Tab-separated table of C-alpha atoms and ligand atoms in Angstrom:
chain	number	residue	atom	x	y	z
A	1	MET	CA	12.090	13.731	-1.839
A	2	ASN	CA	12.420	13.255	1.935
A	3	PRO	CA	10.226	10.569	3.193
A	4	LYS	CA	7.654	12.700	4.562
A	5	GLU	CA	7.034	14.799	1.903
A	6	GLU	CA	6.885	11.593	-0.794
A	7	PHE	CA	4.499	10.383	2.046
A	8	LEU	CA	2.271	14.111	2.434
A	9	GLU	CA	2.084	13.488	-2.390
A	10	LYS	CA	1.194	9.964	-2.056
A	11	SER	CA	-1.428	10.331	0.784
A	12	SER	CA	-2.518	13.397	-1.037
A	13	LEU	CA	-3.839	11.556	-4.467
A	14	LYS	CA	-4.679	8.455	-2.162
A	15	ALA	CA	-7.472	10.542	-0.080
A	16	ALA	CA	-8.619	11.757	-4.213
A	17	ASP	CA	-8.874	7.932	-5.113
A	18	ILE	CA	-12.130	6.967	-5.022
A	19	THR	CA	-12.019	3.404	-6.421
A	20	HIS	CA	-9.525	2.822	-3.482
A	21	ARG	CA	-11.550	3.998	-0.767
A	22	ASN	CA	-14.473	2.192	-2.616
A	23	LYS	CA	-12.720	-1.326	-2.338
A	24	LEU	CA	-11.247	0.034	1.471
A	25	ARG	CA	-14.616	0.555	2.726
A	26	PHE	CA	-16.533	-2.667	1.551
A	27	ASN	CA	-13.831	-4.671	2.711
A	28	ILE	CA	-13.544	-2.992	5.685
A	29	SER	CA	-16.975	-3.292	6.566
A	30	LYS	CA	-17.117	-6.867	5.815
A	31	TYR	CA	-14.792	-7.397	9.153
A	32	LEU	CA	-16.426	-5.010	11.051
A	33	ALA	CA	-19.736	-7.296	10.423
A	34	GLY	CA	-17.775	-9.852	11.149
A	35	VAL	CA	-15.825	-8.831	14.373
A	36	GLU	CA	-19.147	-7.923	16.018
A	37	GLU	CA	-20.210	-11.483	15.528
A	38	GLY	CA	-16.824	-12.826	16.344
A	39	LYS	CA	-16.964	-11.222	20.282
A	40	LYS	CA	-20.723	-12.283	20.348
A	41	GLN	CA	-19.124	-15.415	21.676
A	42	TYR	CA	-17.810	-13.346	24.581
A	43	THR	CA	-19.269	-13.685	27.509
A	44	ASP	CA	-17.528	-10.864	29.308
A	45	LEU	CA	-15.462	-9.514	27.031
A	46	GLU	CA	-13.798	-6.217	27.906
A	47	LEU	CA	-12.806	-8.864	31.755
A	48	ALA	CA	-10.818	-10.940	29.006
A	49	ARG	CA	-9.147	-7.521	27.539
A	50	ARG	CA	-8.458	-7.045	31.072
A	51	LYS	CA	-6.672	-9.967	31.282
A	52	ALA	CA	-5.136	-10.530	28.229
A	53	HIS	CA	-3.544	-7.101	28.866
A	54	ALA	CA	-2.089	-7.944	32.045
A	55	VAL	CA	-1.078	-11.869	30.699
A	56	LYS	CA	1.603	-8.944	28.295
A	57	TRP	CA	2.534	-6.980	31.061
A	58	LYS	CA	3.414	-10.012	32.973
A	59	THR	CA	5.022	-11.104	29.917
A	60	ILE	CA	7.266	-8.016	29.153
A	61	GLU	CA	8.883	-6.971	32.156
A	62	SER	CA	10.227	-10.727	32.358
A	63	LEU	CA	11.035	-10.789	28.669
A	64	ASP	CA	14.563	-12.216	29.444
A	65	ASN	CA	13.308	-15.199	31.466
A	66	TYR	CA	10.770	-15.795	29.290
A	67	LEU	CA	12.794	-15.921	26.666
A	68	MET	CA	14.879	-18.339	27.961
A	69	GLU	CA	12.569	-20.484	29.919
A	70	PHE	CA	11.297	-21.145	26.018
A	71	GLU	CA	15.363	-21.179	24.857
A	72	ARG	CA	15.136	-24.102	27.442
A	73	ASN	CA	12.534	-25.766	26.395
A	74	PHE	CA	12.496	-26.010	22.895
A	75	LEU	CA	16.897	-27.269	22.532
A	76	ARG	CA	14.989	-30.092	24.822
A	77	ASN	CA	12.689	-30.353	22.148
A	78	GLY	CA	15.036	-31.523	19.277
A	79	GLY	CA	14.863	-27.737	18.334
A	80	GLN	CA	17.401	-25.095	17.489
A	81	ILE	CA	17.842	-21.277	18.835
A	82	LEU	CA	19.388	-18.871	17.148
A	83	TRP	CA	19.803	-14.348	18.192
A	84	ALA	CA	19.870	-11.902	15.168
A	85	LYS	CA	20.111	-8.690	17.293
A	86	ASP	CA	18.745	-6.822	13.808
A	87	ALA	CA	17.671	-6.881	11.040
A	88	GLU	CA	20.773	-8.264	8.667
A	89	GLU	CA	21.875	-10.353	10.673
A	90	ALA	CA	18.655	-12.121	11.371
A	91	ARG	CA	19.079	-12.411	6.838
A	92	ASN	CA	22.510	-13.431	7.078
A	93	LEU	CA	21.426	-16.130	10.189
A	94	ILE	CA	18.396	-18.209	7.609
A	95	LEU	CA	20.757	-17.460	4.410
A	96	GLY	CA	23.389	-19.610	5.946
A	97	ILE	CA	20.363	-22.728	7.159
A	98	ILE	CA	19.587	-22.367	3.752
A	99	GLU	CA	22.979	-22.805	2.782
A	100	LYS	CA	23.806	-25.425	4.841
A	101	HIS	CA	21.632	-27.249	3.842
A	102	ASN	CA	21.885	-27.187	0.018
A	103	GLY	CA	18.056	-25.285	-0.166
A	104	ARG	CA	17.148	-24.040	-3.376
A	105	THR	CA	13.742	-23.514	-3.566
A	106	VAL	CA	11.622	-22.248	-0.131
A	107	VAL	CA	8.051	-22.007	0.569
A	108	LYS	CA	7.340	-19.196	3.069
A	109	SER	CA	3.192	-18.770	4.861
A	110	LYS	CA	2.937	-15.321	6.242
A	111	SER	CA	4.721	-13.071	8.708
A	112	MET	CA	5.368	-9.958	9.248
A	113	ALA	CA	8.343	-10.220	10.620
A	114	THR	CA	9.913	-12.018	7.756
A	115	GLU	CA	8.179	-8.756	6.184
A	116	GLU	CA	10.625	-6.864	8.566
A	117	ILE	CA	13.586	-8.169	7.086
A	118	GLU	CA	12.721	-8.051	3.578
A	119	LEU	CA	14.006	-11.757	3.621
A	120	ASN	CA	12.036	-12.298	-0.044
A	121	ASP	CA	14.503	-9.103	-1.827
A	122	ALA	CA	17.813	-11.536	0.314
A	123	LEU	CA	16.980	-14.162	-0.776
A	124	GLU	CA	16.006	-13.617	-4.570
A	125	ALA	CA	19.150	-11.623	-4.679
A	126	LYS	CA	20.914	-15.734	-4.416
A	127	GLY	CA	18.704	-17.007	-7.416
A	128	ILE	CA	16.818	-18.900	-4.482
A	129	GLU	CA	13.360	-19.537	-5.494
A	130	VAL	CA	10.799	-18.346	-2.563
A	131	SER	CA	6.989	-18.628	-2.802
A	132	GLU	CA	4.392	-17.153	-0.627
A	133	THR	CA	1.922	-19.698	0.269
A	134	ASP	CA	-1.278	-17.201	2.143
A	135	LEU	CA	-3.237	-16.753	-0.797
A	136	GLY	CA	-2.887	-12.804	-0.325
A	137	GLU	CA	0.854	-13.041	-0.194
A	138	PHE	CA	0.501	-15.312	-3.080
A	139	ILE	CA	-1.471	-12.250	-4.861
A	140	VAL	CA	0.086	-9.093	-3.764
A	141	GLN	CA	4.145	-11.574	-4.732
A	142	LEU	CA	2.631	-12.139	-8.247
A	143	ALA	CA	1.254	-7.835	-8.076
A	144	GLY	CA	5.033	-8.340	-7.640
A	145	GLU	CA	3.971	-5.716	-3.991
A	146	LYS	CA	4.703	-5.917	-0.873
A	147	PRO	CA	1.552	-6.077	1.945
A	148	TYR	CA	-0.308	-4.067	2.077
A	149	HIS	CA	-2.217	-4.786	5.988
A	150	ILE	CA	-0.503	-6.577	8.681
A	151	VAL	CA	-3.668	-9.259	8.757
A	152	THR	CA	-5.087	-9.629	4.642
A	153	PRO	CA	-1.980	-8.363	2.601
A	154	ALA	CA	-4.273	-7.773	-0.824
A	155	MET	CA	-6.759	-5.885	1.674
A	156	HIS	CA	-6.613	-3.255	-0.991
A	157	LYS	CA	-7.550	-5.702	-3.965
A	158	SER	CA	-11.116	-6.527	-5.763
A	159	LYS	CA	-11.949	-9.567	-6.869
A	160	GLU	CA	-12.158	-8.573	-10.183
A	161	ASP	CA	-8.085	-7.056	-10.294
A	162	VAL	CA	-7.728	-10.558	-8.405
A	163	ALA	CA	-8.954	-12.320	-11.632
A	164	GLN	CA	-7.400	-9.561	-14.176
A	165	LEU	CA	-3.033	-10.533	-12.117
A	166	PHE	CA	-4.822	-14.159	-12.817
A	167	HIS	CA	-5.295	-13.997	-16.115
A	168	GLU	CA	-2.552	-12.109	-16.944
A	169	LYS	CA	0.387	-14.315	-14.776
A	170	LEU	CA	-0.976	-17.285	-14.778
A	171	GLY	CA	-3.391	-17.434	-17.593
A	172	THR	CA	-6.989	-17.935	-15.485
A	173	PRO	CA	-10.035	-17.095	-17.924
A	174	GLU	CA	-10.157	-12.924	-16.585
A	175	ASP	CA	-13.800	-13.405	-15.328
A	176	ASN	CA	-13.020	-16.698	-12.788
A	177	THR	CA	-15.379	-16.298	-9.456
A	178	PRO	CA	-13.462	-15.913	-6.143
A	179	GLU	CA	-13.933	-20.072	-5.553
A	180	GLN	CA	-11.725	-20.579	-9.070
A	181	LEU	CA	-9.356	-18.210	-8.464
A	182	THR	CA	-8.829	-19.741	-5.025
A	183	MET	CA	-8.744	-22.785	-6.991
A	184	ALA	CA	-6.595	-21.495	-9.406
A	185	ALA	CA	-3.324	-20.854	-6.828
A	186	ARG	CA	-4.686	-24.437	-4.726
A	187	GLU	CA	-2.764	-25.832	-7.805
A	188	ALA	CA	-0.251	-23.365	-8.551
A	189	LEU	CA	1.088	-23.835	-5.139
A	190	ARG	CA	0.611	-27.388	-4.672
A	191	GLU	CA	3.360	-28.219	-6.713
A	192	LYS	CA	5.697	-25.196	-5.038
A	193	TYR	CA	5.158	-27.531	-1.026
A	194	ILE	CA	6.028	-30.600	-2.149
A	195	ARG	CA	9.900	-29.432	-3.929
A	196	ALA	CA	10.872	-27.310	-1.544
A	197	ASP	CA	13.491	-27.401	0.488
A	198	ILE	CA	12.891	-24.823	3.239
A	199	GLY	CA	9.643	-23.455	5.048
A	200	ILE	CA	9.860	-20.518	7.077
A	201	THR	CA	6.951	-19.077	9.110
A	202	GLY	CA	6.889	-16.812	11.765
A	203	ALA	CA	5.531	-17.192	15.252
A	204	ASN	CA	1.647	-15.449	16.640
A	205	PHE	CA	3.043	-16.928	19.930
A	206	ILE	CA	6.632	-18.116	21.328
A	207	VAL	CA	5.157	-20.177	23.392
A	208	ALA	CA	7.255	-20.950	26.797
A	209	ASP	CA	6.450	-23.539	29.193
A	210	VAL	CA	6.289	-25.765	26.038
A	211	GLY	CA	8.881	-24.877	24.047
A	212	GLY	CA	7.043	-23.894	20.402
A	213	ILE	CA	5.905	-21.853	18.508
A	214	ALA	CA	2.115	-21.006	17.988
A	215	ILE	CA	0.718	-20.568	14.363
A	216	THR	CA	-2.766	-19.411	13.347
A	217	GLU	CA	-3.962	-19.177	10.236
A	218	ASN	CA	-7.308	-20.234	8.076
A	219	GLU	CA	-5.925	-21.844	4.860
A	220	GLY	CA	-4.039	-24.960	5.842
A	221	ASN	CA	-0.744	-23.514	3.754
A	222	ALA	CA	1.531	-22.877	6.861
A	223	ARG	CA	0.776	-26.201	7.528
A	224	LEU	CA	2.222	-27.267	4.851
A	225	SER	CA	4.392	-25.162	4.258
A	226	THR	CA	6.247	-27.088	6.998
A	227	THR	CA	5.627	-30.491	6.833
A	228	PHE	CA	6.758	-30.876	2.853
A	229	PRO	CA	10.230	-29.647	3.740
A	230	LYS	CA	13.260	-30.883	4.961
A	231	VAL	CA	13.970	-28.138	7.152
A	232	HIS	CA	11.871	-25.204	8.962
A	233	ILE	CA	12.937	-21.896	9.555
A	234	ALA	CA	10.572	-19.923	12.216
A	235	LEU	CA	11.495	-16.348	13.181
A	236	ALA	CA	9.983	-13.870	15.569
A	237	GLY	CA	10.131	-11.086	16.678
A	238	ILE	CA	11.361	-11.627	20.607
A	239	GLU	CA	8.301	-10.061	21.710
A	240	ARG	CA	5.842	-12.921	20.787
A	241	VAL	CA	6.138	-14.225	24.286
A	242	LEU	CA	3.383	-15.740	25.903
A	243	PRO	CA	4.641	-18.502	29.301
A	244	SER	CA	2.029	-21.056	28.836
A	245	ILE	CA	0.259	-22.827	26.578
A	246	HIS	CA	-3.023	-21.884	28.725
A	247	ASP	CA	-2.965	-18.372	27.448
A	248	LEU	CA	-3.436	-19.879	24.077
A	249	ALA	CA	-7.446	-20.143	25.179
A	250	LEU	CA	-7.449	-16.708	25.873
A	251	PHE	CA	-5.106	-15.396	22.981
A	252	TRP	CA	-5.641	-17.556	20.317
A	253	PRO	CA	-9.447	-16.348	19.935
A	254	LEU	CA	-8.782	-12.949	21.005
A	255	LEU	CA	-6.500	-12.603	18.232
A	256	ALA	CA	-9.288	-14.455	15.630
A	257	THR	CA	-12.622	-12.429	17.110
A	258	TYR	CA	-10.061	-8.754	16.676
A	259	GLY	CA	-7.691	-9.611	13.248
A	260	THR	CA	-11.053	-11.529	10.869
A	261	GLY	CA	-14.140	-11.523	12.999
A	262	GLN	CA	-14.215	-15.559	13.378
A	263	LYS	CA	-14.327	-17.065	16.719
A	264	LEU	CA	-11.019	-19.140	16.177
A	265	THR	CA	-9.384	-19.019	12.903
A	266	VAL	CA	-9.238	-22.484	11.010
A	267	TYR	CA	-6.062	-24.294	11.861
A	268	ASN	CA	-4.335	-23.274	15.049
A	269	THR	CA	-0.743	-25.378	15.589
A	270	LEU	CA	1.820	-25.643	18.113
A	271	PHE	CA	5.538	-26.704	16.892
A	272	THR	CA	6.605	-27.759	19.282
A	273	GLY	CA	10.599	-28.836	17.323
A	274	PRO	CA	11.026	-31.343	14.714
A	275	ALA	CA	9.349	-34.600	13.658
A	276	LYS	CA	9.721	-37.196	16.359
A	277	ASP	CA	10.743	-39.881	15.812
A	278	SER	CA	6.730	-41.796	16.209
A	279	GLU	CA	5.260	-38.731	14.058
A	280	ALA	CA	4.728	-39.405	10.162
A	281	GLY	CA	5.576	-35.685	8.493
A	282	GLY	CA	6.981	-32.767	9.539
A	283	PRO	CA	11.141	-31.615	9.264
A	284	GLU	CA	14.168	-33.220	10.240
A	285	GLU	CA	15.284	-30.120	11.659
A	286	MET	CA	13.543	-26.600	13.251
A	287	TYR	CA	15.209	-23.628	13.578
A	288	VAL	CA	13.482	-20.690	15.430
A	289	ILE	CA	14.874	-17.279	15.404
A	290	LEU	CA	14.700	-14.938	18.181
A	291	MET	CA	14.958	-11.250	16.095
A	292	ASP	CA	15.758	-7.422	18.252
A	293	ASN	CA	15.916	-5.310	15.563
A	294	GLY	CA	14.778	-2.431	17.854
A	295	ARG	CA	13.188	-3.983	20.214
A	296	SER	CA	15.088	-3.776	23.350
A	297	ASP	CA	14.956	-0.225	22.889
A	298	ILE	CA	11.358	0.126	22.910
A	299	LEU	CA	11.542	-2.337	26.100
A	300	ALA	CA	13.997	-0.261	27.441
A	301	ASP	CA	11.455	3.150	27.354
A	302	VAL	CA	9.142	2.165	30.163
A	303	GLN	CA	6.437	4.164	28.523
A	304	LEU	CA	6.503	3.210	25.111
A	305	ARG	CA	7.753	-0.237	26.032
A	306	GLN	CA	3.465	-1.236	26.590
A	307	VAL	CA	3.678	-1.826	21.817
A	308	MET	CA	5.380	-4.610	22.622
A	309	HIS	CA	1.871	-5.999	23.594
A	310	CYS	CA	1.056	-6.120	20.284
A	311	ILE	CA	-0.506	-9.484	19.291
A	312	ARG	CA	-0.743	-7.973	15.407
A	313	CYS	CA	-4.090	-8.650	14.812
A	314	GLY	CA	-4.705	-5.608	12.465
A	315	ALA	CA	-7.330	-4.347	14.510
A	316	CYS	CA	-6.151	-0.342	14.994
A	317	LEU	CA	-6.014	-0.096	11.488
A	318	ASN	CA	-9.529	-0.579	10.519
A	319	VAL	CA	-11.014	1.121	12.615
A	320	CYS	CA	-8.370	4.099	11.605
A	321	PRO	CA	-9.970	6.608	10.009
A	322	VAL	CA	-6.070	7.912	8.700
A	323	TYR	CA	-5.405	4.603	7.069
A	324	LYS	CA	-8.895	3.971	5.587
A	325	THR	CA	-8.083	7.244	3.697
A	326	ILE	CA	-4.557	6.923	2.822
A	327	GLY	CA	-4.467	3.026	2.666
A	328	GLY	CA	-1.658	0.279	3.480
A	329	HIS	CA	1.029	1.441	0.733
A	330	THR	CA	0.880	4.782	1.511
A	331	TYR	CA	3.046	4.526	4.900
A	332	GLY	CA	5.797	2.789	3.410
A	333	GLN	CA	6.792	0.968	6.621
A	334	THR	CA	6.327	-2.540	6.698
A	335	TYR	CA	4.165	-1.934	9.786
A	336	SER	CA	1.089	0.440	9.484
A	337	GLY	CA	-1.864	2.373	10.845
A	338	PRO	CA	-1.685	3.210	14.382
A	339	ILE	CA	0.781	1.055	14.983
A	340	GLY	CA	2.767	1.829	13.134
A	341	SER	CA	3.104	5.106	12.973
A	342	VAL	CA	4.610	4.106	16.609
A	343	ILE	CA	6.792	1.119	16.085
A	344	SER	CA	8.103	2.207	12.525
A	345	PRO	CA	9.653	5.376	14.331
A	346	HIS	CA	11.585	3.286	16.296
A	347	PHE	CA	12.454	0.452	14.025
A	348	ALA	CA	13.165	2.386	10.954
A	349	GLY	CA	14.891	5.143	12.584
A	350	LYS	CA	13.319	9.148	12.732
A	351	GLU	CA	14.296	10.130	9.297
A	352	LYS	CA	13.106	7.659	7.323
A	353	ALA	CA	9.667	7.024	8.944
A	354	GLY	CA	9.439	9.791	11.515
A	355	HIS	CA	6.580	11.045	9.850
A	356	LEU	CA	4.490	8.770	10.654
A	357	SER	CA	3.767	9.718	14.654
A	358	PHE	CA	1.982	13.343	12.880
A	359	ALA	CA	0.140	10.981	10.596
A	360	SER	CA	-2.832	10.707	12.975
A	361	SER	CA	-6.128	12.971	13.908
A	362	LEU	CA	-5.768	11.283	17.434
A	363	CYS	CA	-9.138	10.006	17.360
A	364	GLY	CA	-8.194	7.569	20.055
A	365	ALA	CA	-10.957	4.946	18.541
A	366	CYS	CA	-6.899	2.615	17.575
A	367	THR	CA	-6.778	2.555	21.488
A	368	GLU	CA	-10.615	1.648	22.270
A	369	THR	CA	-10.717	-1.217	19.387
A	370	CYS	CA	-7.166	-2.684	20.874
A	371	PRO	CA	-7.503	-5.764	21.982
A	372	VAL	CA	-4.835	-5.686	24.599
A	373	LYS	CA	-5.068	-2.640	25.732
A	374	ILE	CA	-2.645	-0.356	24.189
A	375	ASP	CA	-2.840	3.013	24.540
A	376	LEU	CA	-1.679	3.797	20.857
A	377	HIS	CA	-2.689	7.690	20.468
A	378	ASN	CA	-1.069	8.468	23.344
A	379	LEU	CA	1.613	7.134	22.271
A	380	LEU	CA	1.675	8.709	19.019
A	381	LEU	CA	1.266	11.725	21.203
A	382	TYR	CA	4.482	10.405	23.123
A	383	ASN	CA	6.905	9.646	19.880
A	384	ARG	CA	6.278	12.915	19.298
A	385	ASN	CA	7.576	14.649	22.222
A	386	LEU	CA	9.949	12.553	21.727
A	387	LEU	CA	11.143	13.475	18.384
A	388	ASN	CA	10.809	17.105	18.811
A	389	ASN	CA	13.443	17.165	22.452
A	390	ASP	CA	15.473	15.489	19.385
A	391	GLY	CA	15.797	18.801	17.240
A	392	TYR	CA	12.617	16.969	14.527
A	393	ALA	CA	10.616	20.356	14.593
A	394	GLY	CA	12.493	23.119	12.736
A	395	SER	CA	13.169	26.271	13.716
A	396	MET	CA	10.204	28.103	11.942
A	397	GLU	CA	7.696	25.548	12.629
A	398	LYS	CA	8.595	26.421	16.172
A	399	ARG	CA	8.697	30.156	16.280
A	400	VAL	CA	5.493	29.687	14.511
A	401	TRP	CA	4.262	27.392	17.398
A	402	LYS	CA	5.445	29.963	19.875
A	403	TRP	CA	3.846	33.273	18.884
A	404	TRP	CA	0.592	30.415	17.885
A	405	ARG	CA	0.143	29.928	21.462
A	406	LYS	CA	1.126	33.786	22.802
A	407	ALA	CA	-1.982	34.802	20.608
A	408	MET	CA	-3.422	32.013	22.116
A	409	LEU	CA	-3.398	33.132	25.076
A	410	LYS	CA	-4.259	37.045	24.309
A	411	ARG	CA	-7.587	38.201	23.075
A	412	SER	CA	-5.955	41.259	21.522
A	413	LEU	CA	-3.363	39.981	19.745
A	414	MET	CA	-5.479	37.330	18.120
A	415	ASN	CA	-8.197	40.114	17.073
A	416	MET	CA	-4.946	42.032	15.660
A	417	ALA	CA	-4.911	39.604	12.737
A	418	SER	CA	-7.880	40.540	10.254
A	419	GLY	CA	-9.654	37.797	8.359
A	420	LYS	CA	-7.861	38.879	5.247
A	421	MET	CA	-4.130	38.065	6.981
A	422	LYS	CA	-5.517	34.791	8.671
A	423	ASN	CA	-6.537	33.544	4.618
A	424	TYR	CA	-2.857	34.658	3.977
A	425	MET	CA	-0.918	32.439	7.130
A	426	PHE	CA	-2.687	29.691	6.805
A	427	LYS	CA	-2.115	29.368	2.128
A	428	LYS	CA	1.230	30.214	3.585
A	429	ILE	CA	2.046	27.777	6.196
A	430	PHE	CA	-0.295	24.892	5.645
A	431	ALA	CA	0.702	25.214	1.746
A	432	LYS	CA	2.061	21.417	1.564
A	433	SER	CA	0.500	20.329	4.532
A	434	TRP	CA	-3.441	20.643	3.281
A	435	GLY	CA	-3.858	19.132	0.117
A	436	LYS	CA	-4.932	20.278	-3.030
A	437	ASP	CA	-8.465	18.265	-2.897
A	438	ARG	CA	-9.437	20.003	0.552
A	439	ASP	CA	-11.473	22.979	0.513
A	440	ALA	CA	-9.015	25.844	2.266
A	441	ILE	CA	-10.372	27.421	5.810
A	442	ILE	CA	-12.072	30.274	4.711
A	443	PHE	CA	-11.392	32.703	7.527
A	444	PRO	CA	-14.517	35.933	8.104
A	445	ASN	CA	-12.768	39.605	8.696
A	446	THR	CA	-13.084	39.943	12.175
A	447	SER	CA	-13.200	37.063	13.884
A	448	PHE	CA	-16.829	35.918	17.099
A	449	ASN	CA	-14.969	38.161	19.360
A	450	GLN	CA	-15.302	41.218	17.378
A	451	GLN	CA	-18.249	40.276	16.027
A	452	TRP	CA	-20.382	40.022	19.173
A	453	LYS	CA	-18.968	42.984	20.726
A	454	LYS	CA	-20.524	45.016	17.739
A	455	GLN	CA	-23.765	42.784	18.733
A	456	HIS	CA	-23.571	42.714	22.640
A	457	GLY	CA	-21.122	46.304	23.015
A	458	LYS	CA	-19.269	43.703	25.293
A	459	ALA	CA	-17.309	41.402	25.539
A	460	SER	CA	-17.831	37.898	24.531
B	1	SF4	S1	-1.970	-2.148	18.517
B	1	SF4	FE1	-3.786	-3.308	19.065
B	1	SF4	S2	-5.391	-3.688	17.770
B	1	SF4	FE2	-3.487	-3.254	17.164
B	1	SF4	S3	-2.534	-4.696	15.734
B	1	SF4	FE3	-1.239	-4.824	18.107
B	1	SF4	S4	-3.057	-5.220	19.485
B	1	SF4	FE4	-4.352	-5.280	17.080
């Protein structure tokens, strides 16, 4: 099965899985209610979004300058900067640092960039123990799964699922409450923090003027992951830059509101290099790895460039009818939902992920919700155009659409095919993509136009 066929097969199964859909509906409804509350902190939300769009636009248009400014300032703070052109280089750099420090144990806070390079697999292959410390990530790691959502990795699990999982893996009672489950995870992780040689994080924002990385979280696990270990490695996509520390006043609340429905997440930390002499805790060495991995190609495309504004809040996933029907794992890529469907074909290649650009109803809900105003649904159309110009659509499909266009432009051609013929063609062409669980469209024997003519004696 090729990736597209696999996607269609899995989508069809997930769409018919009512239990899965109920869990998603429940979790997303709680999120949506929270977002409405979070938005109340703004007197002019639209202005905040427009400002955020403008700041990101300015940053991305001069990305090279801001990255160099960050590098200069971070080096001055005593940190070390490494540049990775792709996933392999990023993995090797991280492995190199860990080897240099004889690291055997790693604690990690939530980071989609590390998911993008499949870091855990690479570390485990070298015999390095990796522990995810974010509760959602801890749950999916325990279940042997990938994160399901950019912000809420275990969104597809109910509290009963988690209680069962903890019972099987950690030996806790099957009927533990969410509070008891959280305590069990905390208990399991406490010793990992203390033992860890290396702490790995992502970066929500790279702050150029102070030479620091900003991390936003709710559990304090990123702070713990960077306080105990002697070495802190942060992996960040090059697009995460903000020009100034002052921009955090706009972006931290915006990310919290759209990411989790909070006014501000509980812990917001700016890491500016290793611990100073005057500081009691913190790492002796801090590395920031600035990763390209396909981002420069996106940057080079003037129309597509705006996806680099993304702050990974996950809001577009939560409003997307496709995501809400098929769920995160079905996409088969690190980034799912509308933003994933736009960037994955460029990150993973058109063979692996090109079909995702077509996995959208183009309803525009993603564009409407995006806090930094990325024109997501039009970018999906743009991707489709790029792919088709690149020969993505097969000759059969092209012929069908050519014929379709001709027929749609000429009433006599449209009326030529009988209902029987239309039903036959529909089944033939959409046999796979329509899915088994949807009722097929039944075309009537005569078109509306023909019926009208019959009743009124003239064309409609
Ligand atoms: S595209 Fe917009 S809504 Fe989607 S994750 Fe990025 S910032 Fe959030």
